[in-house]
């Protein structure tokens, strides 16, 4: 069966998307009368009070139901007329009556959605998705599918084509297809429903069909052309506004159901979806669905992938709300991320899900110790437990040999890292255990994992020295590593940075800031030809000038040597690093003037030179992309007219005086966001550490520089538009 590739749920449809195929012009926009006219023929307005209620309901419910009525009315070119409308043929009247009889007799839909006995109110009945679908399939569908009769025997196979088409029509109306779908995929255009599919950006979306699902490809299709729906795959960002209808349960051979990247679906998942026994792929991600996840999902024995991330689902595992997962023994991929109302401990699922490959429980409200049974998940390759309140040990997962991605950051494990910490996972590509209160030392074997690309152990209580043999086993054998991202900031690592750091040749990001490193900054770092982001500040290095070997690192985009014991002057050659977007030399003892060559750094967005001994005029030119400039606590003078030629989001200078004004200040600044004075030693005492605070996301690429309470700057936002 044809199936589009997986995606991340991002919106892919543009606002101007339209389809020009003549077949896509289903039931145009001039037909508001038919459904209203038909409704009048079956339910009379018998009193003035009911008539008033009718008119009020028109106003209140038009926004929700008008699109469905308009869509149906267009089938016969009718004009809006709630009192009559165009006469229907006897055949259509009989088909509609027969449809309602069948739907009610076999409880295909709830009776309250098809009659006024449920107390829904007159117009709500007329414009329910179920009523709209019944009208469409009986009167306006040019396919003219036979309507099963309750007065004669029909085999299931004879009835199912009607049920299948009706269920799809209900889904279309329930999610406001006529009004809001950007890509309509030929829904309800008169062709067989297996043709309700369209291609967009090399992907096919819509309805996917096979023969009898119980037969393999190549075998005889006993359905003899009555093809069955086995997949529903909707494009991300298709504006499916509304609720999920229970009628989808009638698509009994459905194997794939995917809606993602909407954000506008609301309500709960119907518990009846537990009847979709053939389902093996269910993705309802990044919508506004809420409520409990149906426990009936435990009946989905064939489900391989369950993706419910980025919703508003709730569950309390201490009450057994997720125990149904133990019954889903075919589950291979489980995503429940970003549902903040899911709380409790992880259910004891290890022994029940023997083929689970992905366990993703990020950003929930879970707590407690990890269950020992996680050690039984021998096929697990993705483990995402970050941003919860877990505690205790992680020993039960660190010996799983097939792990590729492990994200445990932002928890409270307080475990001790030893020499065996995830070192048996030779397939490991990403290991993020930042901000977990881990103690111990960094095992040298981690740097010899052949596939490791990301290692983030920042913001813990790790001590001792870095291993001296980074990247090679012995003095005679060099080991090639794929490590590209290494962050160890905010620990208690001591000693000097080992010369063997140069063996990590694939590094693009190196962050060793906020530790207790001593000695000099090794020139071997200059041999890292792919390095783009270098953070070494807040350590205890020996005093000295800005290392001259940095001059050769013209690929650098971010350089932070805040509080790195730098002295002497800012060298002219620094202006040759023209790719720099972020430069932090604050809190050092740099002297003399700011070299005019820094004006060549036209890509610079953040420049922090505060708390030094700089003097003279600013002389930076315009630097049109600059969004954060800190030059306070220096001896700079003059005006900042060139810098103020465009708006700067954060600009702090010594533009104040002892009385709180600006008269007689060292710097004349008309656009500064904060003015400091030499007498005020507490002015601008904030950290301004742009490399920390969770700014590396989406594949460990820079998303923004976070300055805590001061705000942020993003390289993806044009602040001057």
XYZ file of C-alpha atoms in Angstrom:
721
model
C 0.000 0.000 0.000
C 1.243 3.473 -0.891
C 2.212 5.453 2.155
C 3.936 8.831 2.565
C 7.168 9.163 4.444
C 7.083 10.107 8.096
C 7.442 13.791 9.008
C 7.847 15.858 12.159
C 4.382 17.335 12.140
C 5.449 20.775 10.993
C 3.034 22.820 8.913
C 3.774 22.315 5.230
C 0.777 23.869 3.480
C 0.825 27.505 2.457
C -2.106 29.848 2.972
C -2.593 30.222 -0.757
C -2.889 26.515 -1.562
C -5.683 25.658 -3.996
C -6.491 22.752 -6.299
C -7.434 23.324 -9.915
C -8.463 19.821 -11.000
C -12.063 19.957 -12.241
C -12.893 16.886 -10.184
C -11.877 18.772 -7.052
C -14.666 21.302 -7.520
C -17.029 19.273 -5.357
C -20.388 20.921 -4.697
C -19.671 24.654 -5.088
C -20.612 27.582 -2.863
C -24.110 28.569 -4.080
C -26.186 25.831 -2.459
C -27.180 26.723 1.087
C -30.810 25.598 0.729
C -30.835 21.871 0.255
C -30.070 20.673 3.737
C -32.382 23.264 5.247
C -35.121 22.488 2.746
C -34.789 18.768 3.318
C -34.878 19.240 7.043
C -38.174 21.077 6.733
C -39.706 18.165 4.850
C -38.917 15.776 7.684
C -39.395 18.005 10.753
C -42.047 20.728 10.686
C -41.781 23.945 12.573
C -45.064 23.728 14.464
C -45.119 26.731 16.764
C -43.985 30.298 16.946
C -41.787 29.466 19.894
C -40.035 26.739 17.985
C -39.709 29.091 15.026
C -38.005 31.707 17.215
C -35.712 29.016 18.570
C -34.961 28.047 15.014
C -33.940 31.581 14.031
C -31.784 32.057 17.119
C -30.109 28.725 16.439
C -29.318 29.872 12.912
C -27.327 32.781 14.269
C -25.599 30.842 17.029
C -24.663 27.777 15.013
C -23.939 29.251 11.586
C -20.190 29.501 12.254
C -20.051 25.821 13.057
C -22.545 24.320 10.628
C -22.970 26.665 7.698
C -20.088 25.132 5.783
C -21.634 21.666 5.924
C -25.052 22.927 4.828
C -23.544 25.095 2.132
C -21.502 22.196 0.842
C -24.536 19.930 0.591
C -26.855 22.544 -0.807
C -24.512 23.231 -3.702
C -25.081 19.748 -5.096
C -28.316 20.794 -6.761
C -27.671 24.498 -7.176
C -30.246 25.410 -4.543
C -30.687 28.827 -2.964
C -30.840 29.253 0.820
C -34.470 28.800 1.892
C -35.189 27.434 5.372
C -38.924 27.185 4.603
C -38.905 25.087 1.481
C -36.170 24.699 -1.091
C -36.031 22.783 -4.336
C -38.257 19.720 -4.664
C -36.357 16.480 -4.438
C -37.064 13.483 -6.557
C -38.949 10.592 -5.095
C -35.839 8.452 -5.440
C -33.756 10.847 -3.388
C -36.420 11.041 -0.710
C -36.552 7.272 -0.498
C -32.761 6.979 -0.387
C -32.536 9.495 2.434
C -35.292 7.799 4.442
C -33.644 4.442 3.856
C -30.277 5.842 4.991
C -31.684 7.185 8.268
C -33.457 3.895 8.933
C -30.284 1.898 8.425
C -28.079 4.212 10.491
C -30.545 4.183 13.379
C -31.472 0.512 13.240
C -27.872 -0.694 13.418
C -26.665 2.158 15.678
C -24.091 3.188 13.118
C -24.279 6.672 14.621
C -25.746 7.843 17.900
C -29.496 8.408 17.417
C -29.255 11.930 18.838
C -27.164 12.960 15.842
C -29.837 11.767 13.395
C -33.146 12.615 15.110
C -34.393 15.223 17.536
C -35.093 12.657 20.252
C -31.733 13.258 21.921
C -32.498 16.846 22.892
C -29.777 18.339 20.742
C -32.092 20.985 19.326
C -33.473 21.272 15.830
C -30.621 22.930 14.001
C -27.939 20.994 15.781
C -29.560 17.855 14.417
C -29.696 19.270 10.923
C -26.083 20.310 10.898
C -24.430 17.494 12.793
C -21.638 15.806 10.794
C -23.647 12.577 10.820
C -26.799 14.192 9.451
C -24.798 16.060 6.825
C -23.100 12.831 5.760
C -26.453 11.045 5.550
C -27.865 13.757 3.302
C -24.793 13.760 1.102
C -24.492 10.019 0.593
C -28.203 9.557 -0.137
C -28.925 12.607 -2.308
C -25.896 14.483 -3.538
C -23.268 11.813 -4.033
C -23.061 11.167 -7.764
C -21.487 7.802 -7.051
C -24.984 6.626 -6.005
C -23.803 3.837 -3.740
C -26.591 1.331 -2.874
C -28.247 1.968 0.485
C -28.631 -1.237 2.536
C -32.191 -2.022 3.585
C -33.195 -3.141 7.049
C -36.024 -5.170 5.475
C -33.880 -7.649 3.589
C -30.782 -9.665 4.321
C -27.426 -8.284 3.267
C -24.070 -9.884 3.866
C -21.487 -7.819 5.679
C -19.544 -7.462 2.470
C -22.583 -5.978 0.762
C -23.147 -3.460 3.544
C -19.549 -2.507 4.184
C -19.010 -0.293 1.077
C -21.837 1.952 2.303
C -20.469 2.043 5.868
C -16.990 2.836 4.629
C -18.109 5.762 2.481
C -20.431 7.109 5.173
C -17.724 7.000 7.880
C -15.317 8.967 5.671
C -18.007 11.560 4.935
C -18.682 11.990 8.671
C -14.956 12.538 9.300
C -14.894 15.154 6.540
C -17.823 17.104 7.983
C -16.726 16.652 11.630
C -13.383 18.307 10.851
C -14.945 21.052 8.705
C -13.539 19.872 5.410
C -15.788 22.135 3.293
C -14.723 25.251 5.185
C -11.156 24.852 6.279
C -9.217 21.979 4.734
C -6.423 23.434 2.655
C -5.789 20.265 0.689
C -9.139 18.552 0.140
C -7.723 15.462 -1.542
C -10.840 15.065 -3.746
C -12.992 14.150 -0.744
C -16.671 13.710 -1.628
C -16.237 14.489 -5.320
C -18.190 11.538 -6.704
C -15.373 9.103 -7.419
C -14.784 5.958 -5.389
C -13.339 6.857 -1.995
C -10.118 5.063 -2.859
C -9.547 7.950 -5.256
C -9.715 10.558 -2.502
C -5.985 11.081 -2.519
C -3.708 13.846 -3.728
C 0.003 14.476 -4.056
C 1.697 17.428 -2.431
C 5.459 17.996 -2.260
C 6.211 14.425 -3.406
C 3.930 12.937 -0.755
C 0.544 11.307 -1.185
C -2.145 12.267 1.308
C -5.710 11.170 1.825
C -7.322 7.741 1.597
C -5.299 4.608 0.905
C -6.859 1.335 -0.074
C -6.023 -2.292 -0.495
C -8.019 -5.377 -1.329
C -9.248 -7.647 1.382
C -6.768 -6.921 4.222
C -6.738 -10.618 5.080
C -5.086 -11.407 1.745
C -1.488 -10.723 0.812
C -0.511 -8.849 -2.326
C -0.747 -11.079 -5.356
C -3.528 -13.285 -3.999
C -7.047 -13.232 -5.402
C -9.089 -10.280 -4.162
C -12.393 -11.879 -3.158
C -13.860 -8.391 -2.783
C -13.974 -8.237 -6.587
C -13.164 -4.564 -6.897
C -14.889 -3.363 -3.727
C -11.648 -1.965 -2.435
C -11.326 -1.354 1.287
C -9.828 1.631 3.084
C -6.698 0.627 4.937
C -5.065 4.006 5.520
C -5.902 7.636 6.312
C -2.928 9.970 6.111
C -3.614 13.693 6.302
C -1.097 16.438 5.532
C 0.285 18.434 8.461
C -1.209 21.883 8.820
C -4.360 21.042 6.861
C -6.599 22.973 9.290
C -8.804 20.081 10.348
C -10.966 22.012 12.794
C -13.387 20.044 14.939
C -13.608 16.721 16.718
C -12.808 13.122 15.889
C -16.083 11.283 15.213
C -16.775 7.809 16.636
C -17.842 6.629 13.165
C -14.196 6.086 12.178
C -14.562 2.804 14.096
C -16.546 1.420 11.165
C -13.383 1.446 9.030
C -12.703 -1.977 10.435
C -9.761 -2.726 8.133
C -7.925 0.507 8.855
C -4.217 -0.057 9.390
C -2.875 3.509 9.359
C -4.473 6.649 10.783
C -2.371 9.821 10.893
C -3.304 13.406 11.734
C -0.444 15.640 12.843
C 0.546 19.268 13.040
C -2.998 20.572 13.295
C -3.338 22.278 16.648
C -7.078 22.772 16.013
C -8.636 19.378 16.745
C -10.262 19.356 20.153
C -12.155 17.004 22.435
C -11.213 13.451 23.297
C -10.253 10.365 21.339
C -13.442 8.280 21.010
C -13.126 5.111 23.057
C -14.668 3.252 20.111
C -11.323 3.465 18.299
C -10.302 0.511 20.416
C -12.347 -1.571 17.965
C -9.909 -0.889 15.098
C -8.316 -4.315 15.494
C -6.204 -4.096 12.339
C -4.623 -0.760 13.234
C -0.831 -0.856 13.332
C -0.001 2.866 13.020
C -1.849 5.572 14.967
C -0.577 9.128 15.021
C -2.667 11.942 16.512
C 0.135 14.383 17.257
C 0.432 18.126 17.769
C -3.303 18.808 17.991
C -5.416 20.109 20.882
C -6.934 16.763 21.797
C -7.336 16.217 25.528
C -8.875 13.985 28.167
C -7.817 10.476 29.028
C -6.247 8.135 26.519
C -8.863 5.389 26.046
C -8.085 2.254 28.003
C -9.733 0.401 25.128
C -6.462 0.927 23.256
C -5.315 -2.189 25.057
C -7.385 -4.077 22.477
C -5.164 -2.851 19.652
C -3.010 -5.956 19.634
C -1.516 -5.247 16.206
C -0.487 -1.634 16.885
C 3.192 -1.029 16.162
C 3.336 2.743 16.532
C 1.388 4.974 18.927
C 2.168 8.673 18.588
C 0.128 11.023 20.800
C 2.748 13.700 21.485
C 2.071 17.431 21.816
C -1.520 17.288 23.024
C -3.373 17.882 26.269
C -3.927 14.286 27.332
C -4.145 13.444 31.020
C -3.303 10.297 32.952
C -2.348 9.244 36.459
C -0.292 6.088 36.293
C -0.776 5.450 40.017
C -4.434 4.838 39.149
C -3.605 2.499 36.286
C -4.451 4.973 33.531
C -1.618 3.720 31.303
C -1.705 0.045 32.267
C -3.320 -0.725 28.906
C 0.160 -0.304 27.406
C 1.099 -3.675 28.880
C -1.465 -5.326 26.624
C -0.079 -3.780 23.415
C 2.537 -6.449 22.939
C 3.220 -5.535 19.283
C 4.196 -1.981 20.150
C 7.518 -0.862 18.708
C 7.296 2.942 18.924
C 5.613 4.853 21.758
C 5.487 8.669 21.798
C 3.646 10.469 24.600
C 5.846 13.585 24.787
C 4.580 17.036 25.732
C 1.394 16.072 27.540
C 1.900 17.942 30.783
C -1.097 16.377 32.535
C 0.360 12.877 32.378
C 1.705 12.202 35.854
C 2.894 9.354 38.053
C 5.650 6.795 37.648
C 6.541 4.829 34.528
C 4.365 1.695 34.376
C 6.164 -1.613 34.709
C 6.123 -2.255 30.965
C 9.518 -3.846 30.322
C 8.441 -7.488 30.412
C 5.286 -6.803 28.380
C 6.710 -4.940 25.385
C 9.513 -7.202 24.154
C 9.990 -5.508 20.756
C 9.741 -1.855 21.870
C 12.328 0.252 20.036
C 11.285 3.812 20.937
C 10.138 4.980 24.373
C 9.549 8.719 24.318
C 8.132 10.285 27.500
C 9.692 13.740 27.348
C 8.250 16.807 29.027
C 5.521 15.149 31.057
C 4.905 15.459 34.770
C 6.230 12.041 35.726
C 8.310 11.311 38.799
C 9.831 8.584 40.957
C 12.439 5.929 40.191
C 12.744 4.153 36.875
C 11.289 0.620 36.957
C 13.917 -2.160 36.904
C 11.988 -3.856 34.095
C 13.323 -1.262 31.630
C 16.389 -3.493 31.527
C 14.232 -6.033 29.648
C 13.778 -3.681 26.681
C 16.653 -5.274 24.814
C 15.598 -3.847 21.438
C 15.280 -0.281 22.669
C 17.146 2.212 20.482
C 15.507 5.536 21.459
C 15.025 6.466 25.114
C 13.627 9.935 25.825
C 12.803 10.616 29.480
C 13.969 14.227 29.644
C 12.207 17.114 31.380
C 10.445 15.165 34.105
C 11.068 14.668 37.831
C 12.637 11.229 37.827
C 15.127 10.320 40.529
C 17.350 7.485 41.668
C 19.521 5.276 39.482
C 19.710 4.790 35.715
C 21.702 1.567 35.954
C 18.869 -0.522 34.481
C 19.153 1.213 31.096
C 22.863 1.972 30.781
C 23.720 -1.546 29.631
C 21.191 -1.759 26.781
C 23.397 -2.463 23.778
C 21.123 -1.220 20.977
C 20.607 2.290 22.276
C 21.206 5.060 19.744
C 19.549 8.111 21.321
C 19.406 8.657 25.076
C 17.952 11.864 26.480
C 17.659 12.011 30.266
C 18.282 15.731 30.777
C 16.497 17.891 33.331
C 15.697 15.273 35.954
C 16.875 14.650 39.526
C 18.606 11.284 39.328
C 21.517 12.088 41.675
C 23.248 8.945 40.458
C 27.013 8.389 40.383
C 28.661 8.069 36.974
C 31.296 5.351 36.848
C 33.514 3.860 34.141
C 30.657 1.692 32.790
C 28.202 4.544 32.204
C 26.578 3.743 28.797
C 29.945 2.532 27.495
C 28.481 -0.764 26.227
C 26.237 1.040 23.766
C 28.433 0.974 20.670
C 25.558 2.249 18.517
C 25.015 5.310 20.695
C 24.725 8.548 18.673
C 23.383 11.021 21.233
C 23.757 11.014 25.004
C 22.264 13.965 26.853
C 22.320 13.713 30.652
C 22.602 17.421 31.382
C 21.124 18.919 34.541
C 20.501 15.611 36.293
C 22.535 16.089 39.510
C 24.943 13.344 38.457
C 28.260 13.103 40.293
C 31.443 11.148 39.655
C 33.834 11.501 36.735
C 33.623 11.372 32.958
C 34.549 7.885 31.646
C 37.188 7.871 28.919
C 35.368 5.084 27.079
C 32.594 7.473 26.101
C 35.044 9.221 23.778
C 35.745 5.907 22.068
C 32.168 5.028 21.179
C 32.410 4.832 17.373
C 28.987 6.341 16.568
C 28.682 9.001 19.276
C 27.943 12.434 17.810
C 26.465 14.347 20.761
C 27.663 14.224 24.366
C 26.035 16.677 26.761
C 26.885 16.196 30.444
C 26.587 19.855 31.418
C 25.098 21.249 34.636
C 25.915 18.334 36.903
C 28.301 17.777 39.820
C 31.014 15.990 37.861
C 34.546 16.388 39.154
C 38.118 15.173 38.707
C 40.075 15.754 35.500
C 39.146 15.103 31.921
C 40.529 11.827 30.514
C 43.920 12.423 28.931
C 43.420 9.972 26.066
C 40.564 11.629 24.217
C 40.124 9.994 20.856
C 42.865 7.359 20.832
C 43.597 4.065 22.557
C 47.347 4.349 22.727
C 50.175 6.512 21.552
C 50.454 4.347 18.404
C 46.806 3.931 17.410
C 44.524 6.879 16.670
C 40.806 6.264 17.047
C 38.486 8.139 14.698
C 35.505 9.643 16.521
C 32.328 11.177 15.110
C 31.754 13.414 18.126
C 30.540 16.803 16.895
C 28.879 18.304 19.985
C 30.582 18.252 23.397
C 29.160 20.237 26.296
C 30.546 19.861 29.819
C 29.810 23.333 31.156
C 28.757 24.020 34.739
C 30.565 21.171 36.480
C 33.587 20.972 38.818
C 36.134 19.529 36.390
C 39.693 20.347 37.384
C 43.170 20.155 35.871
C 44.192 21.330 32.436
C 42.423 20.776 29.143
C 44.246 17.759 27.629
C 46.169 18.219 24.385
C 44.325 15.188 23.022
C 41.270 17.422 22.562
C 42.660 17.947 19.049
C 41.785 14.344 18.190
C 38.069 15.154 18.289
C 38.352 16.341 14.696
C 34.587 16.369 13.958
C 33.745 18.819 16.744
C 31.585 21.768 15.721
C 30.631 22.780 19.283
C 32.913 22.682 22.335
C 31.685 24.063 25.658
C 33.963 23.658 28.679
C 32.907 26.866 30.424
C 32.110 27.274 34.118
C 34.457 24.611 35.461
C 37.741 24.761 37.375
C 40.211 24.250 34.543
C 43.682 25.634 35.150
C 46.849 26.199 33.138
C 46.771 27.776 29.699
C 44.207 27.338 26.961
C 45.861 24.690 24.735
C 46.721 25.737 21.190
C 45.683 22.256 20.021
C 42.078 23.492 20.015
C 43.111 25.497 16.962
C 43.520 22.235 15.054
C 39.764 21.594 15.215
C 39.035 22.786 11.698
C 35.282 22.215 11.872
C 34.760 24.013 15.170
C 32.088 26.730 14.957
C 31.179 27.335 18.608
C 33.824 27.646 21.330
C 33.009 28.411 24.981
C 35.819 28.380 27.532
C 34.851 31.147 29.952
C 34.502 31.128 33.723
C 37.516 28.941 34.435
C 40.778 29.497 36.322
C 43.232 29.782 33.440
C 46.547 31.574 33.775
C 46.446 35.235 32.803
C 47.436 36.016 29.251
C 46.366 37.662 26.002
C 43.739 36.384 23.637
C 45.420 33.262 22.143
C 46.886 34.047 18.726
C 45.969 30.619 17.307
C 42.292 31.657 17.360
C 43.151 33.834 14.336
C 43.207 30.733 12.122
C 39.739 29.627 13.204
C 37.903 31.650 10.576
C 34.980 29.223 10.642
C 33.971 30.305 14.173
C 30.425 31.577 14.603
C 30.406 31.855 18.394
C 33.302 32.616 20.728
C 32.940 33.068 24.470
C 35.932 33.713 26.728
C 34.044 35.483 29.489
C 36.062 35.682 32.706
C 38.924 33.672 31.172
C 41.786 35.702 32.737
C 42.477 37.596 29.490
C 44.653 40.708 29.616
C 46.495 43.058 27.256
C 44.559 44.334 24.212
C 41.920 43.103 21.824
C 43.968 42.203 18.724
C 43.198 43.735 15.325
C 43.094 40.265 13.724
C 39.881 39.454 15.612
C 38.083 41.404 12.886
C 39.116 38.685 10.435
C 36.663 36.198 11.985
C 33.866 37.532 9.825
C 31.465 34.640 10.446
C 31.111 35.514 14.118
C 27.540 36.009 15.312
C 28.306 35.888 19.035
C 31.408 37.312 20.754
C 31.773 37.454 24.530
C 35.002 38.840 26.036
C 33.356 40.302 29.122
C 34.696 40.234 32.696
C 38.387 40.195 31.799
C 41.234 42.723 32.058
C 41.417 43.783 28.429
C 42.940 47.215 27.959
C 43.312 50.067 25.476
C 40.839 50.813 22.695
C 38.365 48.670 20.824
C 39.984 47.975 17.436
C 38.080 49.423 14.495
C 38.485 46.078 12.721
C 35.591 44.742 14.811
C 33.428 46.808 12.506
C 34.120 44.137 9.876
C 32.080 41.613 11.882
C 28.926 42.396 9.978
C 27.201 39.126 10.995
C 27.572 39.923 14.697
C 24.337 39.785 16.700
C 25.722 39.663 20.248
C 28.823 41.565 21.459
C 29.686 41.510 25.169
C 32.709 43.613 26.207
C 31.514 44.755 29.615
C 33.627 44.776 32.785
C 37.064 45.332 31.247
C 39.533 48.230 31.149
C 38.762 49.462 27.661
C 39.059 53.167 26.869
C 38.634 55.614 24.005
C 35.670 55.949 21.683
C 33.477 53.065 20.665
C 34.401 53.101 16.956
C 32.462 50.004 15.928
C 30.593 51.437 12.983
C 26.978 50.486 12.475
C 26.973 46.638 12.774
C 23.424 46.531 11.447
C 22.608 43.020 12.734
C 23.664 43.703 16.311
C 20.920 43.015 18.861
C 22.812 42.857 22.156
C 25.727 45.165 23.033
C 27.234 45.415 26.520
C 30.078 47.933 26.940
C 29.420 49.079 30.515
C 31.982 49.088 33.327
C 34.801 50.351 31.090
C 36.396 53.755 30.480
C 34.893 54.295 27.036
C 33.832 57.787 25.980
C 32.053 59.582 23.134
C 28.678 59.023 21.531
C 26.925 56.022 20.054
C 25.177 57.681 17.104
C 26.327 55.067 14.597
C 25.184 52.233 16.832
C 21.831 53.910 17.370
C 21.179 54.108 13.626
C 19.108 50.958 14.087
C 17.243 49.622 17.073
C 19.279 47.424 19.423
C 17.277 45.119 21.622
C 19.749 45.251 24.546
C 22.280 48.094 24.825
C 24.008 48.792 28.143
C 26.716 51.460 28.498
C 28.193 53.885 31.046
C 25.702 56.544 30.081
C 24.579 57.398 33.615
C 25.928 59.607 36.403
C 25.989 59.492 40.173
C 22.601 61.222 40.432
C 20.852 58.818 38.158
C 20.822 61.135 35.130
C 22.954 61.287 31.991
C 24.553 64.724 32.303
C 28.348 64.419 32.314
C 28.240 60.658 31.687
C 31.201 58.937 30.017
C 29.119 57.783 27.043
C 26.414 59.794 25.313
C 23.818 57.174 24.318
C 20.363 57.986 22.974
C 19.214 54.402 22.420
C 20.618 52.514 25.432
C 18.206 50.217 27.223
C 20.126 50.644 30.482
C 22.579 53.324 31.635
C 25.174 52.552 34.289
C 27.513 54.781 36.278
C 30.958 53.972 37.666
C 29.734 54.634 41.199
C 27.103 51.928 40.890
C 28.976 48.655 41.238
C 25.802 46.544 41.054
C 24.548 47.921 37.736
C 24.156 45.111 35.192
C 25.232 42.321 37.504
C 23.393 39.692 35.473
C 25.247 36.728 33.995
C 24.440 37.245 30.284
C 25.504 33.697 29.459
C 24.096 33.127 26.006
C 25.378 29.582 25.493
C 23.406 27.927 28.299
C 19.772 27.539 29.355
C 18.530 24.984 26.869
C 19.275 26.913 23.722
C 20.545 23.925 21.741
C 17.567 22.141 20.276
C 16.367 20.503 17.064
C 19.440 18.520 16.192
C 21.704 20.555 18.493
C 21.606 23.651 16.346
C 21.488 27.162 17.736
C 17.903 28.335 18.171
C 18.474 31.403 20.332
C 20.769 32.936 22.925
C 18.993 32.911 26.250
C 19.880 35.609 28.783
C 17.521 34.401 31.515
C 15.311 37.215 32.832
C 16.883 39.682 30.412
C 15.321 37.952 27.410
C 16.791 36.319 24.333
C 18.143 36.937 20.865
C 17.490 34.559 18.000
C 19.438 34.285 14.724
C 16.146 33.383 13.031
C 14.287 36.590 13.867
C 14.723 39.875 12.051
C 14.130 42.328 14.886
C 14.491 45.372 12.657
C 11.662 44.649 10.240
